Amino acid sequence: MCGIYGFIGGGKVEELVNGLKKLEYRGYDSAGIAFAKNGKLFVEKHTGKVDQLRNFLDSDLSLRINAGIAHTRWASHGIPNDLNAHPQMDCQHKIAVVHNGIIENYIQLRDELEIEGHIFVSQTDTEVIAHLVEKYFNGDLLEAVRKAILDLEGTYAIGVLHADVEDEIVFARRKSPLVVATDGKRSYCASDVTPLISSSRDVVFLEDGQLAKLTAEKFEIFESSGKAVEKKIHHVEWSEKAAEKGGYKHFMLKEIHEEPRVISDALAGRISKNEVIFRELEGWSSNLNVNKINVIACGTSYHAGLIFKYFFETLRPFNIEVEVSSEYRYRNVFIDDRTLTIVISQSGETADTLESVRLVKSLGGKVLAISNVVGSTLTREADKTLYINAGPEISVASTKAYVGQLTVLYLLALYIDKTFGGDHPDIVESLRKLPEIMDNFMISSTETIKEVAEKYVGYTNFMYIGRGMNYPSALEGALKLKEISYTNAVGYQAGELKHGPIALLDEKFPVMAVAVDDKLHNKMMSNILETKARNAHVVAILTEGDTEALKSINDAIYVPKLPSHLYPFLVGTVFQLFAYYVADARDLNIDMPRNLAKSVTIE
Ligand code: F6R
């Protein structure tokens, strides 16, 4: 996820930086701007936050320009460095492009463009867009951008400026947001309304496949066929602070609602004809021909690792061990050349996880990292990395990154299984459909989850239970509730209750049970009856249509009927929303819970 801002109609360079600053929550590993003067393109871009860019610009901040585009980056292709920062340029340094999203076919496009003589300088997917616009430019910038986007596969919001076209800037979108506005003297475009509302509250949200041509006095919207479309003006009432959160009260809620998009981005470019492909692992497949997999992580990432194990075992029996990093690093572990170590860390900076990586490497083991932060320590020390491409997670409690981790881990399981001859087109297809399912589910069920959460807000202890793949979901649900609502919550394998924890239960100790229609459903229902017999109130996550279970529980949250392996995704979201609404009803500091840090860099 990155932030894009641009204006046309006259202003100071500093206004580009100010606009960008309001989008910094969308990405902050590098920042850059571009503007043109007298047919010459000026670009300033650097690693670091927007304020560092401001320092670099220094006296140029007061320069008057007609138009400019700006970008704050969260890397997906290419480590954060000055070359990979946006804007990216064409061979002649006439065209500047800023981009948010993932171009899935960029390797193929780059190869073709190189054969045609284009010279590439960065590792980004974005640079192909600048060269495509260069290739198609014939005096008409809109037309060149239109032709360029027809070649692109994947997701994008792009802004394009051409040094020879001073009276126009062009933007285009597919699946990454862009908003356009004008006050009649200047026109603006940005990734969200935050930097626009001080100029105009009447905005147009570009739709997928649309382009916007901005001139000083107005903007026009076109389909990718070139046909002009009528503008749908929205009047925005949000405050700037609310706009940053997309109108949601907290970043956590916004990030939960981003989950369908996160799944799409994690899948992007990794499925072809119902088979998983990981370009990142090309030439490395021999390291996947293993007979043992160790998974190491902390907290939420550890729970994602546990689900990986359960999922992999549905594909084939396999020797998989999942361990928390703070334990693993002190163990006398066995590793040989047929052991693969998968290390999961959203931040890529968790101290215990990094020490575990060093232990594995000192024993000659191979490390495959799964991370959200390009260039983080983990990704530099691992042999290979698969990025989840979730964009920055601002809320301390991990939500969308967890869903991104699960998505990549499922793909990885399928990919490793393929090296042993496995073929599961049905599962790949189910993953492809998941973003839409998740989206519909959130639209239809968020209110119910909120109502149930508000009903249980007065309780101080919760027991989360599940079986099989949904046992780690129980652990994760309990963790979410603990960390943001400061409520005691424990997660257990439902079958373990009678070995001790059931002694805790009474009418003051509710049970959150995952009882979806998988192969362990009947066993789960027996466990639920055991808890009911102790007078516990039971909130159950059930599959739509299961009315029979209602007799044994107090409150139901229904999820749609799915293949069993997909339930952990939706169950995870239910528990995240439940924890969120309990914490919100108590008016707590949800995005920054006490005693916690986003990146745990101490042991
Ligand atoms: C919980 C949470 C933590 C992290 C854990 C590992 O919501 O965010 O439990 O999952 O600290 O962090 P990473 O994945 O950055 O290594």
XYZ file of C-alpha atoms and ligand atoms in Angstrom:
619
model
C 0.000 0.000 0.000
C 1.340 3.417 -0.928
C 0.068 6.998 -0.947
C -0.362 9.081 -4.101
C -0.993 12.803 -4.314
C -0.931 15.270 -7.194
C -2.223 18.701 -8.173
C -2.325 20.972 -11.203
C -3.096 24.691 -11.404
C -0.166 26.302 -9.613
C 1.295 26.034 -6.144
C 4.478 25.535 -4.181
C 6.552 22.351 -4.094
C 5.869 22.308 -0.365
C 2.184 21.633 -1.050
C 3.137 18.295 -2.606
C 5.017 17.379 0.541
C 2.150 18.530 2.775
C -0.316 16.448 0.762
C 1.950 13.447 1.059
C 2.346 13.879 4.785
C -1.395 13.291 5.197
C -1.040 9.959 3.408
C 1.998 8.761 5.298
C -0.028 6.190 7.234
C -0.344 4.327 3.889
C 3.398 3.773 3.593
C 6.558 5.278 4.938
C 9.705 3.551 3.713
C 10.474 6.133 1.024
C 8.971 9.250 -0.508
C 9.349 11.299 -3.655
C 7.930 14.047 -5.840
C 8.115 15.113 -9.495
C 7.278 18.333 -11.300
C 8.201 19.892 -14.630
C 9.554 23.308 -15.563
C 10.307 24.518 -19.080
C 10.121 21.026 -20.553
C 12.467 19.552 -17.953
C 11.446 16.980 -15.372
C 12.577 17.400 -11.746
C 12.440 14.385 -9.464
C 13.473 14.155 -5.821
C 13.034 10.798 -4.074
C 14.629 9.188 -1.057
C 14.441 6.351 1.395
C 12.836 7.418 4.661
C 9.750 9.271 5.732
C 8.134 12.333 4.204
C 9.934 14.657 6.651
C 13.271 13.409 5.328
C 12.139 14.274 1.818
C 11.175 17.712 3.150
C 14.727 18.146 4.500
C 16.252 17.138 1.160
C 14.069 19.630 -0.711
C 14.979 22.432 1.664
C 14.949 25.749 -0.261
C 13.178 24.126 -3.253
C 10.072 23.826 -1.061
C 9.140 27.406 -1.891
C 9.526 26.922 -5.680
C 6.340 27.684 -7.624
C 5.214 24.936 -9.988
C 2.205 24.363 -12.202
C 1.709 20.649 -11.502
C 3.290 17.855 -9.525
C 2.839 14.274 -8.388
C 4.044 12.729 -5.147
C 4.334 9.322 -3.526
C 4.950 7.727 -0.154
C 5.945 4.100 -0.470
C 5.468 0.791 1.274
C 7.713 -1.480 -0.762
C 6.342 -4.549 -2.511
C 8.863 -5.058 -5.342
C 12.427 -4.044 -4.618
C 13.906 -3.053 -1.265
C 13.377 0.485 -0.004
C 16.199 2.529 -1.544
C 16.456 5.770 -3.496
C 16.372 4.023 -6.878
C 13.269 2.017 -6.046
C 11.475 5.020 -4.535
C 8.798 6.626 -6.729
C 8.394 8.495 -9.039
C 9.878 6.087 -11.569
C 10.972 7.469 -14.929
C 11.272 6.561 -18.602
C 14.544 6.397 -20.566
C 14.429 10.095 -21.594
C 13.607 11.335 -18.073
C 10.527 13.079 -19.413
C 7.843 10.945 -17.788
C 7.330 10.417 -14.053
C 5.047 7.716 -12.672
C 3.819 7.055 -9.142
C 2.058 3.777 -8.427
C 0.195 1.952 -5.692
C -0.519 -1.750 -6.267
C 1.155 -4.749 -7.840
C 1.788 -5.282 -11.556
C 1.608 -9.052 -11.901
C 3.071 -9.316 -15.407
C 5.895 -6.835 -14.909
C 8.686 -9.343 -15.557
C 7.246 -10.256 -18.929
C 6.637 -6.577 -19.780
C 10.149 -5.607 -18.692
C 11.659 -8.353 -20.833
C 9.669 -7.165 -23.856
C 10.529 -3.519 -23.268
C 14.218 -4.320 -22.814
C 14.238 -6.128 -26.141
C 12.752 -2.940 -27.634
C 15.693 -0.998 -26.174
C 14.299 0.442 -22.930
C 16.791 0.692 -20.087
C 15.621 -0.181 -16.567
C 17.345 1.136 -13.465
C 15.183 -0.041 -10.557
C 13.861 -3.342 -9.220
C 10.281 -2.069 -9.150
C 7.278 -3.280 -11.079
C 6.298 0.395 -11.441
C 9.122 1.242 -13.806
C 7.475 -0.753 -16.610
C 4.574 1.726 -16.532
C 6.901 4.690 -17.197
C 8.466 2.856 -20.143
C 5.095 1.767 -21.504
C 3.843 5.357 -21.433
C 7.071 6.392 -23.176
C 6.482 3.729 -25.816
C 2.916 4.841 -26.512
C 3.378 8.604 -26.153
C 2.639 10.458 -29.342
C 1.823 13.916 -28.015
C -1.347 12.775 -26.184
C -0.639 11.815 -22.557
C -4.115 10.489 -21.784
C -3.983 8.216 -24.811
C -0.495 6.948 -23.921
C -1.569 6.106 -20.357
C -4.750 4.483 -21.673
C -2.747 2.216 -23.962
C -0.226 1.453 -21.215
C -2.844 0.277 -18.726
C -4.312 -2.090 -21.300
C -0.996 -3.975 -21.103
C -1.027 -4.207 -17.313
C -2.222 -7.159 -15.267
C -2.688 -6.742 -11.544
C -3.697 -3.824 -9.382
C -2.783 -0.196 -9.701
C -3.497 3.388 -8.902
C -1.121 5.473 -10.980
C -0.309 9.116 -11.505
C 1.610 10.251 -14.603
C 3.278 13.547 -15.416
C 5.049 14.385 -18.702
C 7.555 17.234 -18.907
C 6.320 18.176 -22.398
C 2.652 18.259 -21.371
C 2.534 21.009 -18.795
C -1.222 21.590 -18.720
C -2.353 18.071 -17.817
C -1.680 15.184 -15.437
C -3.285 11.759 -15.776
C -4.340 9.161 -13.208
C -5.770 5.665 -13.583
C -7.003 2.950 -11.258
C -7.731 -0.733 -11.001
C -8.464 -2.115 -7.527
C -6.341 0.526 -5.740
C -8.170 3.672 -4.673
C -7.967 7.159 -6.209
C -10.095 10.215 -5.501
C -10.298 13.325 -7.687
C -11.485 16.856 -6.884
C -11.317 20.414 -8.189
C -12.004 23.863 -6.780
C -12.246 25.376 -10.243
C -8.735 26.833 -10.136
C -6.769 23.771 -9.213
C -7.476 20.049 -9.558
C -6.239 17.285 -7.297
C -5.977 13.534 -7.113
C -4.997 11.350 -4.147
C -5.197 7.844 -2.729
C -7.877 9.008 -0.327
C -9.738 12.173 0.530
C -7.436 13.216 3.398
C -5.289 15.688 1.440
C -8.230 16.891 -0.676
C -10.823 18.011 1.827
C -9.129 21.292 2.691
C -9.693 22.251 -0.998
C -12.969 20.549 -1.859
C -15.396 18.205 -0.167
C -17.048 17.309 -3.471
C -15.010 14.442 -4.807
C -15.194 11.660 -7.370
C -13.984 8.174 -6.459
C -12.513 6.640 -9.614
C -13.948 3.228 -10.478
C -11.917 0.252 -11.659
C -10.628 0.687 -15.195
C -11.181 4.448 -15.223
C -8.719 7.240 -16.033
C -8.824 10.863 -14.913
C -7.362 13.730 -16.909
C -6.723 16.731 -14.675
C -6.276 20.277 -15.908
C -6.244 23.376 -13.713
C -9.944 24.186 -13.965
C -11.502 20.737 -14.239
C -11.088 17.011 -14.502
C -12.582 14.520 -16.923
C -13.123 10.799 -16.388
C -12.770 8.134 -19.084
C -13.259 4.401 -19.443
C -10.216 2.411 -20.524
C -11.879 2.266 -23.971
C -11.408 6.050 -24.139
C -15.124 6.820 -23.763
C -15.891 9.765 -21.465
C -18.004 8.925 -18.402
C -20.293 11.026 -16.318
C -18.895 11.974 -12.918
C -20.582 10.750 -9.771
C -19.895 13.477 -7.210
C -19.759 12.492 -3.533
C -19.949 15.053 -0.797
C -17.566 14.055 1.992
C -18.353 15.056 5.577
C -15.434 13.287 7.276
C -12.909 15.191 9.345
C -9.305 14.862 8.223
C -8.567 12.436 11.068
C -11.537 10.258 10.157
C -10.600 10.388 6.468
C -7.169 8.950 7.258
C -8.941 5.963 8.730
C -11.248 5.691 5.735
C -14.117 6.890 7.920
C -13.592 4.072 10.438
C -13.241 4.943 14.112
C -9.927 3.110 14.502
C -7.160 1.816 12.261
C -7.865 -1.674 13.590
C -11.399 -1.623 12.202
C -10.199 -0.177 8.914
C -7.505 -2.836 8.648
C -9.992 -5.630 9.338
C -12.139 -4.275 6.498
C -9.081 -4.298 4.227
C -8.762 -8.066 4.574
C -10.504 -9.006 1.304
C -8.093 -6.681 -0.520
C -5.146 -8.129 1.410
C -6.048 -11.647 0.280
C -6.267 -10.453 -3.347
C -2.882 -8.746 -3.105
C -1.264 -11.771 -1.466
C -2.609 -13.969 -4.278
C -1.681 -11.485 -7.020
C 0.698 -12.954 -9.570
C 0.916 -16.218 -7.651
C -1.813 -18.231 -9.357
C -1.755 -19.317 -12.957
C -4.286 -21.745 -14.389
C -5.271 -22.905 -10.904
C -1.672 -23.669 -9.987
C 0.472 -21.811 -7.483
C 3.555 -20.072 -8.843
C 6.152 -18.283 -6.740
C 8.576 -16.412 -8.969
C 10.486 -15.594 -5.776
C 11.311 -19.295 -5.383
C 12.430 -19.958 -8.939
C 15.708 -21.889 -8.916
C 15.231 -22.705 -5.239
C 12.835 -25.648 -5.523
C 15.469 -28.215 -4.521
C 15.340 -26.645 -1.032
C 11.677 -27.578 -0.843
C 12.344 -31.245 -1.396
C 12.418 -31.838 2.355
C 11.047 -34.332 4.825
C 10.708 -31.948 7.752
C 9.393 -28.409 8.091
C 9.990 -26.243 11.148
C 7.861 -23.141 11.510
C 9.015 -20.404 13.884
C 7.163 -17.230 14.886
C 5.674 -15.257 17.787
C 2.153 -14.262 18.801
C -0.321 -13.913 15.975
C 2.267 -15.014 13.426
C 2.745 -18.206 15.468
C -0.988 -18.880 15.258
C -0.831 -18.454 11.482
C 2.003 -21.024 11.548
C -0.165 -23.498 13.471
C -2.925 -23.185 10.885
C -0.325 -23.817 8.151
C 0.514 -27.123 9.825
C -3.123 -28.221 9.998
C -3.746 -27.142 6.416
C -0.637 -28.861 5.070
C -1.693 -32.091 6.764
C -4.963 -31.997 4.840
C -2.851 -32.168 1.661
C -0.508 -34.965 2.787
C 0.954 -36.368 5.993
C 4.094 -34.418 6.786
C 6.524 -33.861 9.612
C 5.847 -30.254 10.647
C 6.780 -28.650 13.932
C 5.567 -25.171 14.900
C 7.325 -23.405 17.746
C 7.360 -19.953 19.311
C 10.665 -18.212 18.647
C 11.427 -17.424 22.300
C 11.480 -21.188 23.012
C 12.977 -22.400 19.770
C 16.105 -20.305 19.985
C 17.186 -21.987 23.238
C 16.486 -25.556 22.152
C 18.941 -28.188 20.996
C 17.205 -28.464 17.636
C 17.676 -31.034 14.909
C 18.262 -29.675 11.422
C 19.643 -31.431 8.387
C 19.741 -30.736 4.674
C 16.211 -32.116 4.309
C 14.769 -29.654 6.830
C 13.118 -26.421 5.726
C 12.617 -23.640 8.266
C 9.758 -21.233 7.633
C 9.950 -18.064 9.692
C 6.880 -15.821 9.932
C 7.097 -12.220 11.063
C 4.902 -9.325 9.983
C 7.500 -6.750 11.022
C 10.564 -8.824 10.203
C 12.197 -7.290 13.283
C 11.053 -9.476 16.191
C 14.161 -10.120 18.298
C 13.479 -13.737 19.322
C 12.490 -14.625 15.783
C 15.708 -13.163 14.396
C 17.784 -15.075 16.954
C 16.030 -18.280 15.909
C 16.941 -17.545 12.291
C 20.584 -17.101 13.311
C 20.486 -20.421 15.179
C 19.068 -22.239 12.156
C 21.621 -20.678 9.842
C 24.501 -21.489 12.176
C 23.423 -25.147 11.905
C 23.467 -24.946 8.113
C 19.661 -24.799 7.744
C 17.725 -23.037 4.988
C 15.350 -20.249 6.004
C 12.289 -19.156 4.065
C 10.788 -15.967 5.516
C 7.225 -14.703 5.312
C 7.067 -11.004 6.049
C 5.225 -7.776 5.350
C 8.191 -5.427 5.453
C 10.467 -5.374 2.448
C 14.096 -4.977 3.470
C 13.479 -5.791 7.152
C 16.229 -7.619 9.061
C 14.496 -10.971 8.696
C 14.251 -10.627 4.925
C 17.922 -9.716 4.711
C 19.038 -12.685 6.790
C 16.706 -15.329 5.340
C 17.646 -17.274 2.214
C 14.360 -16.400 0.522
C 11.333 -14.287 1.379
C 7.692 -14.368 0.408
C 6.016 -11.025 1.043
C 2.415 -10.809 2.119
C 1.931 -7.348 0.541
C -0.621 -6.272 3.154
C 0.536 -2.655 3.325
C 1.456 -1.005 6.621
C -0.430 -2.246 9.618
C -0.835 0.729 11.935
C -2.915 -0.801 14.699
C -0.707 -2.660 17.176
C -3.010 -5.678 17.137
C -2.298 -7.660 14.015
C -5.368 -8.336 11.861
C -4.906 -7.905 8.130
C -1.296 -9.110 8.312
C -2.548 -12.354 9.906
C -4.934 -12.855 6.995
C -2.121 -12.051 4.543
C 0.138 -14.560 6.302
C -2.524 -17.248 6.121
C -3.010 -16.601 2.411
C 0.697 -16.884 1.613
C 1.089 -19.920 3.888
C -1.760 -21.711 2.119
C -0.156 -20.960 -1.239
C 3.178 -22.154 0.082
C 1.684 -25.407 1.367
C 0.157 -26.020 -2.073
C 3.439 -25.106 -3.732
C 5.511 -27.473 -1.586
C 2.903 -30.180 -1.998
C 3.201 -29.727 -5.773
C 6.897 -30.637 -5.598
C 5.707 -34.023 -4.250
C 3.214 -34.441 -7.082
C 0.154 -32.918 -5.411
C -2.419 -31.085 -7.519
C -5.364 -29.272 -5.957
C -7.020 -26.991 -8.512
C -10.210 -26.951 -6.409
C -8.380 -25.501 -3.395
C -6.578 -22.914 -5.527
C -9.918 -21.930 -7.014
C -11.441 -21.638 -3.534
C -8.684 -19.201 -2.533
C -9.335 -17.149 -5.612
C -12.979 -16.756 -4.596
C -12.166 -15.940 -0.984
C -11.839 -12.117 -1.225
C -15.377 -11.778 -2.508
C -16.743 -14.211 0.083
C -14.960 -12.311 2.836
C -16.217 -8.979 1.532
C -19.848 -10.130 1.440
C -19.476 -11.708 4.841
C -18.266 -8.471 6.414
C -21.030 -6.454 4.821
C -23.707 -8.842 6.071
C -22.338 -9.849 9.481
C -20.416 -6.994 11.110
C -23.535 -5.609 12.792
C -24.457 -9.012 14.296
C -20.940 -9.470 15.648
C -21.109 -5.989 17.173
C -24.445 -6.769 18.854
C -23.132 -10.025 20.315
C -19.943 -8.309 21.516
C -21.930 -5.561 23.236
C -24.030 -8.184 25.000
C -20.891 -9.788 26.469
C -18.977 -6.631 27.270
C -19.510 -6.979 31.034
C -17.732 -10.335 31.382
C -14.142 -10.474 32.602
C -13.188 -14.027 31.583
C -13.644 -15.874 28.290
C -12.797 -19.409 27.153
C -12.153 -19.823 23.409
C -12.383 -23.373 22.088
C -11.952 -25.057 18.740
C -10.738 -28.285 17.194
C -8.457 -29.109 14.285
C -7.767 -26.140 12.056
C -9.957 -23.996 14.252
C -8.015 -24.651 17.415
C -5.355 -22.071 16.427
C -8.254 -19.720 15.613
C -9.335 -20.090 19.241
C -5.843 -19.168 20.422
C -5.794 -16.156 18.124
C -9.307 -15.061 19.185
C -8.276 -15.168 22.833
C -5.079 -13.239 22.096
C -7.001 -10.495 20.281
C -9.432 -10.078 23.155
C -6.641 -10.003 25.757
C -4.500 -7.470 24.012
C -7.043 -4.833 23.093
C -9.739 -5.217 25.773
C -7.515 -6.297 28.701
C -9.900 -9.177 29.386
C -8.714 -12.560 30.539
C -9.239 -14.965 27.653
C -7.800 -18.434 27.219
C -7.718 -20.569 24.104
C -7.966 -24.344 24.307
C -8.374 -27.404 22.157
C -12.031 -28.200 22.886
C -11.102 -31.793 23.710
C -8.716 -30.598 26.444
C -11.404 -28.905 28.517
C -12.187 -31.930 30.621
C -8.517 -32.319 31.515
C -8.598 -29.262 33.739
C -9.866 -25.970 32.300
C -13.535 -26.921 32.559
C -13.194 -26.359 36.311
C -13.119 -22.617 35.551
C -16.507 -22.517 33.898
C -19.699 -21.156 35.413
C -22.350 -18.597 34.427
C -19.765 -15.809 34.683
C -17.277 -17.443 32.304
C -18.589 -17.451 28.721
C -17.321 -19.767 26.018
C -16.527 -18.730 22.446
C -16.816 -21.928 20.414
C -15.971 -22.583 16.775
C -18.534 -25.147 15.662
C -18.554 -24.837 11.872
C -19.610 -27.805 9.752
C -16.257 -29.518 9.422
C -15.471 -33.147 10.173
C -15.161 -32.426 13.901
C -18.495 -30.634 14.200
C -20.210 -33.373 16.237
C -17.271 -33.617 18.628
C -17.399 -29.843 19.020
C -21.104 -29.945 19.812
C -20.437 -32.518 22.563
C -17.817 -30.180 24.044
C -20.277 -27.308 23.893
C -22.826 -29.376 25.829
C -20.183 -30.060 28.479
C -19.692 -26.320 28.941
C -23.445 -25.673 28.982
C -23.775 -28.269 31.731
C -21.526 -25.957 33.816
C -23.921 -23.048 33.154
C -21.497 -21.254 30.843
C -23.003 -18.962 28.219
C -21.908 -20.093 24.777
C -21.348 -17.937 21.714
C -20.851 -20.266 18.763
C -19.592 -19.638 15.273
C -21.815 -21.828 13.131
C -22.249 -22.516 9.456
C -25.298 -20.960 7.839
C -28.275 -23.302 7.995
C -27.205 -25.009 11.216
C -30.334 -24.405 13.288
C -29.945 -27.645 15.224
C -26.956 -26.217 17.122
C -29.048 -23.269 18.340
C -30.636 -25.546 20.955
C -27.290 -25.969 22.694
C -25.937 -22.409 22.675
C -26.866 -18.860 23.690
C -25.748 -16.760 20.747
C -24.795 -17.633 17.193
C -22.591 -15.916 14.645
C -23.123 -17.514 11.269
C -20.502 -17.808 8.566
C -21.314 -18.948 5.013
C -20.871 -22.587 4.060
C -17.296 -23.064 2.849
C -14.816 -25.822 2.125
C -13.424 -26.650 5.603
C -9.944 -25.282 4.886
C -11.327 -21.746 4.423
C -13.080 -21.434 7.787
C -9.997 -20.175 9.674
C -10.060 -17.023 7.528
C -13.624 -16.067 8.407
C -13.408 -17.299 11.985
C -10.300 -15.129 12.415
C -12.240 -12.095 11.201
C -15.191 -12.842 13.496
C -12.908 -12.995 16.520
C -11.083 -9.828 15.505
C -14.369 -7.935 15.173
C -15.680 -9.390 18.428
C -12.558 -8.226 20.316
C -12.742 -4.852 18.592
C -16.347 -4.190 19.598
C -15.814 -5.342 23.195
C -12.842 -2.944 23.476
C -14.746 -0.152 21.752
C -17.729 -0.511 24.070
C -15.252 -0.002 26.914
C -13.833 3.045 25.143
C -10.254 1.761 25.183
C -7.238 2.938 23.218
C -7.670 0.209 20.621
C -4.919 1.089 18.171
C -2.320 1.474 20.905
C -3.089 -0.947 23.728
C -1.189 -0.476 26.956
C 2.140 -2.296 27.450
C 2.381 -3.381 23.792
C 4.560 -2.336 20.856
C 4.078 -2.948 17.162
C 7.571 -4.255 16.683
C 9.011 -6.333 19.530
C 12.713 -5.680 19.094
C 13.649 -6.699 22.633
C 14.020 -10.270 23.877
C -0.786 -9.597 18.193
C 0.487 -9.229 17.615
C 1.695 -9.901 18.094
C 2.653 -10.166 16.932
C 3.986 -10.706 17.467
C 4.929 -11.076 16.347
O -1.846 -8.900 17.605
O 0.542 -8.361 16.768
O 1.408 -11.067 18.778
O 2.056 -11.082 16.065
O 4.587 -9.735 18.279
O 5.198 -9.995 15.544
P 5.840 -10.181 14.116
O 4.871 -10.901 13.267
O 6.096 -8.775 13.632
O 7.103 -10.946 14.311
